[in-house]
Amino acid sequence: MPLHDEAAFRAAFRDLHPRLLRYLAAIVGKDAEDTAAMVWLQVVRDLDKFDGDYADFRGWVTIIAR
């Protein structure tokens, strides 16, 4: 799934966002939504630097969140 494709990115977002929110809620509590927004902004900024498959993408998003 080439994540540079808009439909693929949208599908990845729909899959990962709930997981990201749960992860961030455990770390930052009530600020999870705001933190997730910052994570996704960073993901979009750096997407052209990403290279890998979907599993790599999930890990990459988690690293950014951490």
Short mmCIF file of N, CA, C and O in Angstrom, two decimals:
data_model
loop_
_atom_site.label_atom_id
_atom_site.label_comp_id
_atom_site.label_asym_id
_atom_site.label_seq_id
_atom_site.Cartn_x
_atom_site.Cartn_y
_atom_site.Cartn_z
N MET A 1 0.85 -1.18 0.00
CA MET A 1 0.00 0.00 0.00
C MET A 1 0.89 1.24 0.00
O MET A 1 1.53 1.54 1.00
N PRO A 2 0.97 1.94 -1.10
CA PRO A 2 1.78 3.15 -1.14
C PRO A 2 1.09 4.28 -0.37
O PRO A 2 0.05 4.77 -0.77
N LEU A 3 1.65 4.65 0.76
CA LEU A 3 1.00 5.62 1.63
C LEU A 3 1.05 7.04 1.09
O LEU A 3 0.46 7.94 1.67
N HIS A 4 1.72 7.24 -0.03
CA HIS A 4 1.73 8.55 -0.65
C HIS A 4 0.45 8.76 -1.45
O HIS A 4 0.17 9.84 -1.90
N ASP A 5 -0.32 7.69 -1.62
CA ASP A 5 -1.61 7.75 -2.28
C ASP A 5 -2.66 8.23 -1.27
O ASP A 5 -2.73 7.73 -0.15
N GLU A 6 -3.46 9.22 -1.67
CA GLU A 6 -4.41 9.83 -0.73
C GLU A 6 -5.39 8.82 -0.15
O GLU A 6 -5.66 8.83 1.06
N ALA A 7 -5.93 7.93 -0.96
CA ALA A 7 -6.88 6.93 -0.47
C ALA A 7 -6.21 5.97 0.51
O ALA A 7 -6.80 5.58 1.52
N ALA A 8 -4.97 5.59 0.22
CA ALA A 8 -4.24 4.69 1.11
C ALA A 8 -3.94 5.37 2.45
O ALA A 8 -4.07 4.76 3.51
N PHE A 9 -3.56 6.64 2.39
CA PHE A 9 -3.28 7.37 3.63
C PHE A 9 -4.55 7.50 4.46
O PHE A 9 -4.55 7.32 5.67
N ARG A 10 -5.67 7.78 3.80
CA ARG A 10 -6.95 7.91 4.50
C ARG A 10 -7.31 6.59 5.19
O ARG A 10 -7.73 6.58 6.35
N ALA A 11 -7.11 5.47 4.51
CA ALA A 11 -7.39 4.15 5.10
C ALA A 11 -6.47 3.89 6.28
O ALA A 11 -6.90 3.36 7.32
N ALA A 12 -5.20 4.24 6.14
CA ALA A 12 -4.25 4.04 7.24
C ALA A 12 -4.64 4.90 8.43
O ALA A 12 -4.60 4.45 9.58
N PHE A 13 -5.04 6.14 8.18
CA PHE A 13 -5.46 7.03 9.26
C PHE A 13 -6.67 6.44 9.99
O PHE A 13 -6.69 6.40 11.22
N ARG A 14 -7.65 5.98 9.24
CA ARG A 14 -8.85 5.40 9.87
C ARG A 14 -8.51 4.19 10.72
O ARG A 14 -9.13 3.95 11.76
N ASP A 15 -7.55 3.42 10.28
CA ASP A 15 -7.15 2.23 11.04
C ASP A 15 -6.32 2.60 12.26
O ASP A 15 -6.53 2.06 13.35
N LEU A 16 -5.39 3.52 12.10
CA LEU A 16 -4.43 3.81 13.16
C LEU A 16 -4.89 4.84 14.19
O LEU A 16 -4.46 4.79 15.34
N HIS A 17 -5.73 5.77 13.80
CA HIS A 17 -6.09 6.85 14.71
C HIS A 17 -6.70 6.35 16.03
O HIS A 17 -6.25 6.81 17.10
N PRO A 18 -7.66 5.43 16.02
CA PRO A 18 -8.18 4.95 17.31
C PRO A 18 -7.10 4.30 18.18
O PRO A 18 -7.06 4.50 19.40
N ARG A 19 -6.22 3.55 17.56
CA ARG A 19 -5.13 2.92 18.31
C ARG A 19 -4.18 3.98 18.88
O ARG A 19 -3.71 3.86 20.01
N LEU A 20 -3.90 4.98 18.06
CA LEU A 20 -3.03 6.06 18.49
C LEU A 20 -3.64 6.79 19.69
O LEU A 20 -2.95 7.10 20.66
N LEU A 21 -4.94 7.05 19.63
CA LEU A 21 -5.61 7.73 20.74
C LEU A 21 -5.53 6.91 22.02
O LEU A 21 -5.28 7.47 23.10
N ARG A 22 -5.73 5.61 21.93
CA ARG A 22 -5.63 4.76 23.14
C ARG A 22 -4.21 4.79 23.70
O ARG A 22 -4.02 4.89 24.91
N TYR A 23 -3.23 4.70 22.82
CA TYR A 23 -1.84 4.74 23.24
C TYR A 23 -1.52 6.08 23.93
O TYR A 23 -0.95 6.11 25.02
N LEU A 24 -1.93 7.16 23.30
CA LEU A 24 -1.65 8.48 23.86
C LEU A 24 -2.43 8.74 25.14
O LEU A 24 -1.92 9.41 26.05
N ALA A 25 -3.63 8.21 25.24
CA ALA A 25 -4.41 8.39 26.47
C ALA A 25 -3.68 7.77 27.65
O ALA A 25 -3.71 8.31 28.76
N ALA A 26 -3.01 6.67 27.41
CA ALA A 26 -2.25 6.02 28.48
C ALA A 26 -1.02 6.84 28.87
O ALA A 26 -0.58 6.81 30.02
N ILE A 27 -0.50 7.61 27.93
CA ILE A 27 0.71 8.39 28.18
C ILE A 27 0.40 9.80 28.67
O ILE A 27 1.01 10.27 29.64
N VAL A 28 -0.51 10.49 27.97
CA VAL A 28 -0.74 11.91 28.28
C VAL A 28 -2.14 12.20 28.81
O VAL A 28 -2.47 13.36 29.07
N GLY A 29 -2.98 11.19 28.94
CA GLY A 29 -4.31 11.37 29.51
C GLY A 29 -5.22 12.23 28.65
O GLY A 29 -5.36 12.00 27.45
N LYS A 30 -5.79 13.24 29.27
CA LYS A 30 -6.80 14.07 28.60
C LYS A 30 -6.26 14.87 27.41
O LYS A 30 -7.03 15.39 26.61
N ASP A 31 -4.98 14.96 27.26
CA ASP A 31 -4.38 15.68 26.13
C ASP A 31 -4.15 14.78 24.91
O ASP A 31 -3.49 15.19 23.96
N ALA A 32 -4.72 13.59 24.92
CA ALA A 32 -4.49 12.63 23.84
C ALA A 32 -4.93 13.16 22.48
O ALA A 32 -4.21 13.00 21.49
N GLU A 33 -6.09 13.80 22.40
CA GLU A 33 -6.58 14.32 21.11
C GLU A 33 -5.63 15.38 20.55
O GLU A 33 -5.29 15.34 19.36
N ASP A 34 -5.22 16.32 21.38
CA ASP A 34 -4.30 17.37 20.92
C ASP A 34 -2.96 16.79 20.51
O ASP A 34 -2.37 17.19 19.50
N THR A 35 -2.49 15.84 21.28
CA THR A 35 -1.20 15.22 20.97
C THR A 35 -1.30 14.42 19.67
O THR A 35 -0.39 14.47 18.84
N ALA A 36 -2.40 13.72 19.48
CA ALA A 36 -2.60 12.97 18.23
C ALA A 36 -2.60 13.91 17.03
O ALA A 36 -2.02 13.58 15.99
N ALA A 37 -3.21 15.06 17.17
CA ALA A 37 -3.21 16.03 16.07
C ALA A 37 -1.78 16.44 15.73
O ALA A 37 -1.42 16.54 14.54
N MET A 38 -0.98 16.66 16.74
CA MET A 38 0.42 17.03 16.50
C MET A 38 1.19 15.88 15.85
O MET A 38 2.03 16.11 14.97
N VAL A 39 0.89 14.66 16.27
CA VAL A 39 1.54 13.50 15.67
C VAL A 39 1.21 13.42 14.18
O VAL A 39 2.10 13.25 13.35
N TRP A 40 -0.08 13.54 13.84
CA TRP A 40 -0.48 13.45 12.43
C TRP A 40 0.11 14.58 11.60
O TRP A 40 0.48 14.36 10.44
N LEU A 41 0.23 15.75 12.17
CA LEU A 41 0.89 16.85 11.44
C LEU A 41 2.33 16.50 11.11
O LEU A 41 2.81 16.74 10.00
N GLN A 42 3.02 15.92 12.09
CA GLN A 42 4.41 15.52 11.86
C GLN A 42 4.49 14.40 10.84
O GLN A 42 5.38 14.39 9.98
N VAL A 43 3.56 13.46 10.90
CA VAL A 43 3.53 12.37 9.92
C VAL A 43 3.38 12.94 8.51
O VAL A 43 4.12 12.56 7.59
N VAL A 44 2.44 13.85 8.34
CA VAL A 44 2.22 14.44 7.01
C VAL A 44 3.45 15.22 6.55
O VAL A 44 3.85 15.12 5.39
N ARG A 45 4.07 15.96 7.45
CA ARG A 45 5.28 16.72 7.09
C ARG A 45 6.41 15.81 6.61
O ARG A 45 7.16 16.17 5.71
N ASP A 46 6.55 14.65 7.26
CA ASP A 46 7.67 13.77 6.97
C ASP A 46 7.33 12.58 6.08
O ASP A 46 8.17 11.71 5.86
N LEU A 47 6.11 12.52 5.56
CA LEU A 47 5.68 11.36 4.80
C LEU A 47 6.57 11.08 3.60
O LEU A 47 6.84 9.92 3.28
N ASP A 48 7.08 12.11 2.97
CA ASP A 48 7.95 11.90 1.81
C ASP A 48 9.28 11.24 2.19
O ASP A 48 9.95 10.68 1.34
N LYS A 49 9.62 11.25 3.46
CA LYS A 49 10.86 10.61 3.93
C LYS A 49 10.63 9.16 4.33
O LYS A 49 11.58 8.41 4.50
N PHE A 50 9.36 8.76 4.48
CA PHE A 50 9.04 7.41 4.92
C PHE A 50 9.22 6.42 3.78
O PHE A 50 8.81 6.66 2.66
N ASP A 51 9.79 5.26 4.13
CA ASP A 51 9.92 4.18 3.16
C ASP A 51 9.69 2.88 3.91
O ASP A 51 10.38 2.59 4.90
N GLY A 52 8.72 2.11 3.49
CA GLY A 52 8.44 0.84 4.13
C GLY A 52 7.03 0.39 3.85
O GLY A 52 6.29 1.01 3.10
N ASP A 53 6.67 -0.72 4.49
CA ASP A 53 5.32 -1.26 4.31
C ASP A 53 4.41 -0.75 5.43
O ASP A 53 4.80 0.10 6.24
N TYR A 54 3.19 -1.30 5.48
CA TYR A 54 2.22 -0.81 6.45
C TYR A 54 2.66 -1.07 7.89
O TYR A 54 2.47 -0.23 8.76
N ALA A 55 3.25 -2.21 8.14
CA ALA A 55 3.75 -2.51 9.50
C ALA A 55 4.82 -1.49 9.90
O ALA A 55 4.84 -1.03 11.04
N ASP A 56 5.69 -1.16 8.97
CA ASP A 56 6.71 -0.15 9.24
C ASP A 56 6.06 1.21 9.52
O ASP A 56 6.51 1.95 10.40
N PHE A 57 5.00 1.52 8.78
CA PHE A 57 4.30 2.78 8.97
C PHE A 57 3.69 2.86 10.37
O PHE A 57 3.81 3.88 11.04
N ARG A 58 3.05 1.78 10.81
CA ARG A 58 2.48 1.76 12.17
C ARG A 58 3.56 2.02 13.20
O ARG A 58 3.37 2.80 14.13
N GLY A 59 4.69 1.37 13.05
CA GLY A 59 5.79 1.57 13.98
C GLY A 59 6.32 2.99 13.93
O GLY A 59 6.63 3.59 14.97
N TRP A 60 6.42 3.53 12.74
CA TRP A 60 6.91 4.89 12.55
C TRP A 60 6.00 5.90 13.23
O TRP A 60 6.46 6.81 13.91
N VAL A 61 4.69 5.74 13.07
CA VAL A 61 3.73 6.63 13.71
C VAL A 61 3.88 6.53 15.24
O VAL A 61 3.86 7.54 15.95
N THR A 62 4.06 5.34 15.74
CA THR A 62 4.22 5.14 17.19
C THR A 62 5.49 5.82 17.68
O THR A 62 5.50 6.44 18.76
N ILE A 63 6.56 5.72 16.94
CA ILE A 63 7.81 6.40 17.31
C ILE A 63 7.61 7.89 17.38
O ILE A 63 8.06 8.55 18.32
N ILE A 64 6.92 8.44 16.39
CA ILE A 64 6.65 9.89 16.40
C ILE A 64 5.81 10.25 17.63
O ILE A 64 6.08 11.24 18.29
N ALA A 65 4.83 9.42 17.94
CA ALA A 65 3.97 9.69 19.10
C ALA A 65 4.77 9.64 20.40
O ALA A 65 4.55 10.44 21.31
N ARG A 66 5.67 8.72 20.48
CA ARG A 66 6.47 8.56 21.70
C ARG A 66 7.36 9.76 21.89
O ARG A 66 7.58 10.29 22.92
#
